[in-house]
Amino acid sequence: MKPVSYLRAQSVEEAAAAHGGRSEARYLGGGTNLVDLMKLGVERPEILVDITRLPLDGVEEQAGGAVRIGATVRNSDLAAHPLIRTRYPVLSQAVLSGASGQLRNMATTGGNLLQRTRCAYFQDLSKPCNKRVPGSGCAAIEGIHHDHAVLGHSPHCVATNPSDLSVALAALDAVVELAGPGGQRTVPVTEFHRLPQDRPELDTVIRPGELITAVVLPPLPDGALSRYRKVRERASYAFALASVAAVLHCEGGEVRHAGIAFGGLAHRPWRARRTEAALLGTRPTPETLARAVEAELAEAVPLRDNAYKVTLAQDLATQVLEALIPSA
Ligand code: SF4
């Protein structure tokens, strides 16, 4: 039995002070990932700071048309919110494609961004894993890795980020608001998650003791269309083998705005900048769309058993983009 102290914070300041940036402290939101990892012995916190009662559970429109989502908004509430469903359907679709209804009723927006990889070796204390125990090795590189990364991985870790929500946020150019011992700051979602490099134990750029307080969605151009599609090993309750979030705005058939991100392919949501650059200012055809997607996936370095992901992502992204450009 390992004793754990528990505090239910009433304000962001109280939560930050109770956490104090200590390595043995964790913020507790919905607990849908943290509690699982505690049961497995992967996470062994000594202090839990419950943040579910903080006043961060609103979805609000801001001046200028941005939408601010509080960190403790439950995934179910986020997906169903009229502002999200009507203006950012890609986000609603991404959230609804993740987990089960019961889990979405508990899981929070901030927690979704911070969930940890589902690499089986990360969750197995008997196996080497640089993310769990830095310097111990990576069992996945030569092991079972058919669902691991094809982009941006390193010899130290080939895990993928499991979040669907984060992929949509990356395509939407969302911004993460943080509060902590050093005060408040903002980080674009596309810079929030890290590639593994030689520090795979660090999933994000969050600093010790920092707490996500909100995510802000910028307004989209009038008439922009968006979509999220995900391929998984079974019809539901599974993480993405590959997914695509796309936001496009066209005028007269010409692409004026593009935000495209892949999920299931890398240690972080993978913004497809090369695809976007190849599309902007053009009147795409099915052939040029496919070539634009190919430009991004040319960066892929598949592992022994996951080259299929490149083909899968290529077809998935091309189909999603074709659907958003009816004339293509
Ligand atoms: Fe650990 Fe990453 Fe290797 Fe999985 S891929 S075993 S998480 S180091």
Short mmCIF file of C-alpha atoms and ligand atoms in Angstrom, two decimals:
data_model
loop_
_atom_site.label_atom_id
_atom_site.label_comp_id
_atom_site.label_asym_id
_atom_site.label_seq_id
_atom_site.Cartn_x
_atom_site.Cartn_y
_atom_site.Cartn_z
CA MET A 1 0.00 0.00 0.00
CA LYS A 2 1.37 3.36 -1.01
CA PRO A 3 -0.07 6.38 0.83
CA VAL A 4 -1.27 9.22 -1.38
CA SER A 5 -2.31 12.64 -0.13
CA TYR A 6 -5.34 14.19 -1.83
CA LEU A 7 -6.45 17.80 -2.06
CA ARG A 8 -9.47 19.19 -3.88
CA ALA A 9 -8.43 22.65 -5.09
CA GLN A 10 -10.94 25.50 -5.32
CA SER A 11 -8.84 27.87 -7.40
CA VAL A 12 -6.02 27.72 -9.94
CA GLU A 13 -3.73 29.44 -7.47
CA GLU A 14 -4.54 26.91 -4.75
CA ALA A 15 -3.97 24.03 -7.17
CA ALA A 16 -0.61 25.40 -8.33
CA ALA A 17 0.54 25.97 -4.75
CA ALA A 18 -0.52 22.46 -3.68
CA HIS A 19 1.34 20.93 -6.62
CA GLY A 20 4.39 23.13 -6.17
CA GLY A 21 6.15 21.67 -9.20
CA ARG A 22 7.08 18.57 -7.20
CA SER A 23 7.89 15.45 -9.22
CA GLU A 24 5.73 13.32 -6.92
CA ALA A 25 2.61 15.52 -7.47
CA ARG A 26 -0.02 15.11 -10.17
CA TYR A 27 -3.11 17.07 -11.14
CA LEU A 28 -6.19 14.86 -11.20
CA GLY A 29 -8.93 15.66 -13.74
CA GLY A 30 -11.18 12.92 -15.05
CA GLY A 31 -8.52 10.37 -14.13
CA THR A 32 -9.26 8.23 -17.17
CA ASN A 33 -5.56 7.85 -17.99
CA LEU A 34 -3.77 8.71 -14.74
CA VAL A 35 -5.74 6.29 -12.57
CA ASP A 36 -5.20 3.46 -15.08
CA LEU A 37 -1.46 4.14 -15.01
CA MET A 38 -1.50 4.23 -11.19
CA LYS A 39 -3.16 0.80 -11.12
CA LEU A 40 -0.41 -0.52 -13.41
CA GLY A 41 2.33 1.04 -11.29
CA VAL A 42 3.54 3.21 -14.18
CA GLU A 43 2.52 6.35 -12.29
CA ARG A 44 3.25 6.44 -8.55
CA PRO A 45 2.26 9.91 -7.33
CA GLU A 46 2.35 10.81 -3.64
CA ILE A 47 0.22 13.94 -3.98
CA LEU A 48 -2.97 14.23 -6.03
CA VAL A 49 -4.41 17.70 -6.61
CA ASP A 50 -8.01 17.35 -7.76
CA ILE A 51 -8.78 20.12 -10.27
CA THR A 52 -12.29 19.06 -11.23
CA ARG A 53 -13.91 21.79 -9.09
CA LEU A 54 -11.93 24.64 -10.61
CA PRO A 55 -14.04 27.19 -12.52
CA LEU A 56 -12.64 26.01 -15.86
CA ASP A 57 -15.64 24.14 -17.23
CA GLY A 58 -17.06 26.64 -19.73
CA VAL A 59 -17.06 26.98 -23.52
CA GLU A 60 -17.29 30.67 -24.36
CA GLU A 61 -17.12 32.87 -27.41
CA GLN A 62 -14.62 35.69 -27.10
CA ALA A 63 -14.47 39.12 -28.71
CA GLY A 64 -13.32 38.68 -32.29
CA GLY A 65 -14.94 35.27 -32.70
CA ALA A 66 -12.43 32.99 -30.95
CA VAL A 67 -13.83 30.23 -28.72
CA ARG A 68 -12.24 29.48 -25.33
CA ILE A 69 -12.63 25.97 -23.94
CA GLY A 70 -11.96 25.54 -20.22
CA ALA A 71 -9.54 22.77 -19.29
CA THR A 72 -12.06 20.80 -17.23
CA VAL A 73 -14.80 20.73 -19.89
CA ARG A 74 -15.69 17.06 -20.25
CA ASN A 75 -15.13 15.50 -23.66
CA SER A 76 -18.85 14.68 -24.03
CA ASP A 77 -19.86 18.26 -23.29
CA LEU A 78 -17.25 19.59 -25.70
CA ALA A 79 -18.35 17.36 -28.57
CA ALA A 80 -22.01 18.27 -28.05
CA HIS A 81 -21.58 22.02 -27.56
CA PRO A 82 -23.44 24.01 -30.26
CA LEU A 83 -20.48 26.36 -30.88
CA ILE A 84 -18.18 23.40 -31.47
CA ARG A 85 -20.62 21.38 -33.56
CA THR A 86 -21.51 24.25 -35.86
CA ARG A 87 -18.17 26.09 -36.22
CA TYR A 88 -15.60 23.37 -35.59
CA PRO A 89 -17.16 20.05 -36.63
CA VAL A 90 -13.67 18.56 -37.03
CA LEU A 91 -13.21 18.92 -33.27
CA SER A 92 -16.57 17.43 -32.39
CA GLN A 93 -15.94 14.49 -34.76
CA ALA A 94 -12.46 13.90 -33.33
CA VAL A 95 -13.69 13.81 -29.74
CA LEU A 96 -16.58 11.49 -30.60
CA SER A 97 -14.18 9.08 -32.33
CA GLY A 98 -12.21 8.62 -29.11
CA ALA A 99 -12.92 6.17 -26.29
CA SER A 100 -16.41 5.20 -25.11
CA GLY A 101 -19.33 7.36 -24.02
CA GLN A 102 -18.59 6.56 -20.38
CA LEU A 103 -14.96 7.64 -20.70
CA ARG A 104 -15.89 10.81 -22.60
CA ASN A 105 -18.27 11.69 -19.77
CA MET A 106 -15.28 11.73 -17.39
CA ALA A 107 -12.29 12.78 -19.50
CA THR A 108 -11.44 16.48 -19.63
CA THR A 109 -10.08 18.72 -22.37
CA GLY A 110 -6.80 19.37 -20.55
CA GLY A 111 -6.39 15.71 -19.64
CA ASN A 112 -6.96 14.64 -23.24
CA LEU A 113 -4.03 16.82 -24.32
CA LEU A 114 -1.83 15.27 -21.64
CA GLN A 115 -2.74 11.60 -22.05
CA ARG A 116 0.22 9.29 -22.43
CA THR A 117 1.09 6.85 -25.17
CA ARG A 118 -0.67 3.49 -25.25
CA CYS A 119 2.56 1.70 -26.27
CA ALA A 120 2.14 -1.69 -24.57
CA TYR A 121 5.75 -1.70 -23.39
CA PHE A 122 5.26 1.65 -21.65
CA GLN A 123 2.52 0.02 -19.58
CA ASP A 124 4.49 -3.17 -18.83
CA LEU A 125 6.88 -2.75 -15.90
CA SER A 126 8.78 -5.89 -16.89
CA LYS A 127 9.94 -4.39 -20.21
CA PRO A 128 12.57 -1.73 -20.98
CA CYS A 129 11.06 1.63 -21.94
CA ASN A 130 12.91 4.93 -22.20
CA LYS A 131 9.70 6.86 -21.70
CA ARG A 132 8.91 5.14 -18.39
CA VAL A 133 12.52 4.64 -17.21
CA PRO A 134 14.94 6.94 -19.07
CA GLY A 135 18.00 5.09 -20.31
CA SER A 136 16.47 1.60 -20.00
CA GLY A 137 16.03 1.06 -23.76
CA CYS A 138 13.09 0.75 -26.13
CA ALA A 139 11.43 -2.66 -26.39
CA ALA A 140 9.22 -1.57 -29.27
CA ILE A 141 11.91 -0.84 -31.85
CA GLU A 142 12.68 -4.54 -32.34
CA GLY A 143 9.43 -5.77 -30.78
CA ILE A 144 5.74 -5.46 -31.63
CA HIS A 145 5.43 -2.06 -33.29
CA HIS A 146 2.89 -2.33 -36.08
CA ASP A 147 0.90 0.53 -34.54
CA HIS A 148 3.89 2.75 -33.74
CA ALA A 149 5.33 5.87 -35.38
CA VAL A 150 6.41 6.39 -38.98
CA LEU A 151 7.19 10.11 -38.67
CA GLY A 152 9.53 11.99 -36.35
CA HIS A 153 10.59 9.03 -34.21
CA SER A 154 14.07 8.52 -32.77
CA PRO A 155 16.26 5.56 -31.75
CA HIS A 156 15.07 6.27 -28.19
CA CYS A 157 11.30 6.01 -28.75
CA VAL A 158 8.90 5.16 -31.57
CA ALA A 159 5.64 5.70 -29.69
CA THR A 160 2.62 7.60 -30.99
CA ASN A 161 0.42 10.18 -29.31
CA PRO A 162 -3.03 8.63 -28.71
CA SER A 163 -5.16 11.79 -28.63
CA ASP A 164 -7.77 12.43 -31.34
CA LEU A 165 -8.73 15.81 -29.90
CA SER A 166 -5.14 17.08 -30.17
CA VAL A 167 -5.02 16.29 -33.90
CA ALA A 168 -8.09 18.43 -34.56
CA LEU A 169 -6.69 21.21 -32.35
CA ALA A 170 -3.45 21.14 -34.35
CA ALA A 171 -5.34 21.54 -37.64
CA LEU A 172 -7.33 24.41 -36.09
CA ASP A 173 -4.24 26.34 -34.90
CA ALA A 174 -5.51 26.22 -31.32
CA VAL A 175 -3.53 27.76 -28.48
CA VAL A 176 -3.01 26.22 -25.03
CA GLU A 177 -3.25 28.47 -21.97
CA LEU A 178 -1.07 27.45 -19.02
CA ALA A 179 -0.73 28.65 -15.43
CA GLY A 180 1.99 27.68 -13.01
CA PRO A 181 4.72 28.77 -10.63
CA GLY A 182 6.21 31.03 -13.32
CA GLY A 183 2.88 32.73 -14.07
CA GLN A 184 0.68 32.39 -17.14
CA ARG A 185 1.74 31.72 -20.72
CA THR A 186 0.35 30.42 -23.99
CA VAL A 187 1.74 27.78 -26.37
CA PRO A 188 0.40 26.90 -29.85
CA VAL A 189 -0.90 23.33 -29.82
CA THR A 190 1.45 22.52 -32.68
CA GLU A 191 4.38 23.30 -30.36
CA PHE A 192 2.89 21.82 -27.19
CA HIS A 193 3.68 18.15 -27.85
CA ARG A 194 7.29 17.10 -28.40
CA LEU A 195 9.04 14.69 -30.69
CA PRO A 196 10.89 12.05 -28.65
CA GLN A 197 14.49 12.91 -29.66
CA ASP A 198 16.69 11.77 -26.75
CA ARG A 199 14.15 12.75 -24.03
CA PRO A 200 11.10 10.57 -24.72
CA GLU A 201 10.04 10.83 -21.07
CA LEU A 202 8.90 14.37 -21.92
CA ASP A 203 5.65 14.26 -23.90
CA THR A 204 5.05 18.01 -23.94
CA VAL A 205 6.74 21.33 -23.21
CA ILE A 206 4.71 21.78 -20.03
CA ARG A 207 6.89 22.89 -17.10
CA PRO A 208 6.90 21.39 -13.60
CA GLY A 209 3.74 22.45 -11.76
CA GLU A 210 2.06 24.01 -14.79
CA LEU A 211 -1.63 23.42 -15.31
CA ILE A 212 -3.59 23.70 -18.55
CA THR A 213 -6.34 26.23 -17.89
CA ALA A 214 -7.91 26.51 -21.37
CA VAL A 215 -7.60 25.94 -25.09
CA VAL A 216 -8.48 28.77 -27.46
CA LEU A 217 -9.75 28.17 -31.00
CA PRO A 218 -9.19 31.04 -33.42
CA PRO A 219 -12.08 31.98 -35.70
CA LEU A 220 -12.14 30.24 -39.07
CA PRO A 221 -12.75 32.00 -42.40
CA ASP A 222 -16.44 32.18 -43.31
CA GLY A 223 -17.39 29.10 -45.28
CA ALA A 224 -14.46 26.97 -44.11
CA LEU A 225 -15.23 23.24 -44.03
CA SER A 226 -13.63 20.70 -41.73
CA ARG A 227 -13.59 16.97 -41.14
CA TYR A 228 -11.93 14.29 -38.99
CA ARG A 229 -11.51 10.69 -40.05
CA LYS A 230 -9.82 7.87 -38.20
CA VAL A 231 -8.84 4.31 -39.07
CA ARG A 232 -8.48 1.80 -36.23
CA GLU A 233 -8.26 -1.93 -35.77
CA ARG A 234 -11.91 -2.27 -34.74
CA ALA A 235 -14.99 -0.14 -35.25
CA SER A 236 -14.88 1.67 -31.90
CA TYR A 237 -13.00 2.08 -28.62
CA ALA A 238 -9.60 1.88 -30.28
CA PHE A 239 -6.75 4.29 -30.87
CA ALA A 240 -5.91 5.55 -34.36
CA LEU A 241 -3.65 3.61 -36.67
CA ALA A 242 -3.92 6.75 -38.73
CA SER A 243 -6.22 9.75 -38.61
CA VAL A 244 -6.60 13.03 -40.44
CA ALA A 245 -8.02 16.37 -39.37
CA ALA A 246 -8.51 18.85 -42.18
CA VAL A 247 -9.79 22.42 -42.31
CA LEU A 248 -10.14 23.97 -45.77
CA HIS A 249 -11.50 27.20 -47.11
CA CYS A 250 -11.91 27.57 -50.86
CA GLU A 251 -13.17 30.45 -52.98
CA GLY A 252 -14.09 29.73 -56.56
CA GLY A 253 -12.44 26.35 -56.27
CA GLU A 254 -9.12 27.87 -55.12
CA VAL A 255 -7.70 26.91 -51.71
CA ARG A 256 -7.37 30.03 -49.55
CA HIS A 257 -6.83 28.37 -46.15
CA ALA A 258 -5.61 24.91 -45.21
CA GLY A 259 -5.00 23.33 -41.80
CA ILE A 260 -4.19 19.62 -42.02
CA ALA A 261 -2.85 17.28 -39.33
CA PHE A 262 -2.23 13.56 -39.00
CA GLY A 263 -2.80 11.44 -35.90
CA GLY A 264 -1.49 7.97 -35.11
CA LEU A 265 1.73 8.52 -37.06
CA ALA A 266 4.03 10.30 -34.64
CA HIS A 267 4.90 11.20 -31.06
CA ARG A 268 2.81 14.32 -31.50
CA PRO A 269 -0.04 15.43 -33.77
CA TRP A 270 1.70 15.91 -37.11
CA ARG A 271 0.85 19.13 -38.88
CA ALA A 272 1.11 18.58 -42.64
CA ARG A 273 2.76 21.87 -43.61
CA ARG A 274 4.10 20.53 -46.90
CA THR A 275 0.63 19.41 -47.97
CA GLU A 276 -0.84 22.76 -47.01
CA ALA A 277 1.85 24.68 -48.94
CA ALA A 278 1.27 22.53 -52.01
CA LEU A 279 -2.48 23.27 -51.92
CA LEU A 280 -2.63 26.97 -51.08
CA GLY A 281 -3.54 29.12 -54.06
CA THR A 282 -4.27 26.14 -56.30
CA ARG A 283 -7.43 24.62 -57.77
CA PRO A 284 -6.80 21.03 -56.75
CA THR A 285 -7.62 17.97 -58.80
CA PRO A 286 -7.65 14.44 -57.37
CA GLU A 287 -4.15 13.99 -58.78
CA THR A 288 -2.69 17.17 -57.29
CA LEU A 289 -4.37 16.44 -53.95
CA ALA A 290 -2.71 13.04 -53.86
CA ARG A 291 0.66 14.58 -54.72
CA ALA A 292 0.25 17.22 -52.01
CA VAL A 293 -0.35 14.50 -49.39
CA GLU A 294 2.57 12.51 -50.78
CA ALA A 295 4.84 15.53 -50.26
CA GLU A 296 4.28 15.25 -46.50
CA LEU A 297 4.46 11.49 -46.22
CA ALA A 298 7.75 11.39 -48.15
CA GLU A 299 9.20 12.24 -44.71
CA ALA A 300 8.03 8.91 -43.29
CA VAL A 301 10.58 6.34 -42.10
CA PRO A 302 8.54 3.19 -41.42
CA LEU A 303 9.68 0.59 -38.93
CA ARG A 304 9.99 -3.10 -39.83
CA ASP A 305 6.24 -3.80 -39.53
CA ASN A 306 4.34 -0.55 -40.10
CA ALA A 307 4.97 0.62 -43.67
CA TYR A 308 1.24 0.03 -44.27
CA LYS A 309 0.56 3.19 -42.26
CA VAL A 310 2.05 5.39 -44.98
CA THR A 311 -0.32 4.01 -47.61
CA LEU A 312 -3.21 4.17 -45.17
CA ALA A 313 -2.53 7.81 -44.29
CA GLN A 314 -2.04 8.70 -47.95
CA ASP A 315 -5.42 7.28 -48.97
CA LEU A 316 -7.20 8.62 -45.89
CA ALA A 317 -5.94 12.19 -46.29
CA THR A 318 -6.60 12.25 -50.04
CA GLN A 319 -10.19 11.09 -49.48
CA VAL A 320 -10.81 13.62 -46.71
CA LEU A 321 -9.46 16.49 -48.81
CA GLU A 322 -11.44 15.41 -51.88
CA ALA A 323 -14.61 15.49 -49.79
CA LEU A 324 -13.85 19.04 -48.64
CA ILE A 325 -13.22 20.26 -52.21
CA PRO A 326 -16.30 19.08 -54.13
CA SER A 327 -14.87 20.20 -57.46
CA ALA A 328 -11.65 18.20 -57.04
FE1 SF4 B 1 8.83 3.07 -24.39
FE2 SF4 B 1 8.62 4.69 -26.47
FE3 SF4 B 1 9.88 2.43 -26.75
FE4 SF4 B 1 7.24 2.38 -26.35
S1 SF4 B 1 8.27 3.21 -28.12
S2 SF4 B 1 8.81 1.06 -25.39
S3 SF4 B 1 7.00 4.18 -25.05
S4 SF4 B 1 10.50 4.11 -25.41
#
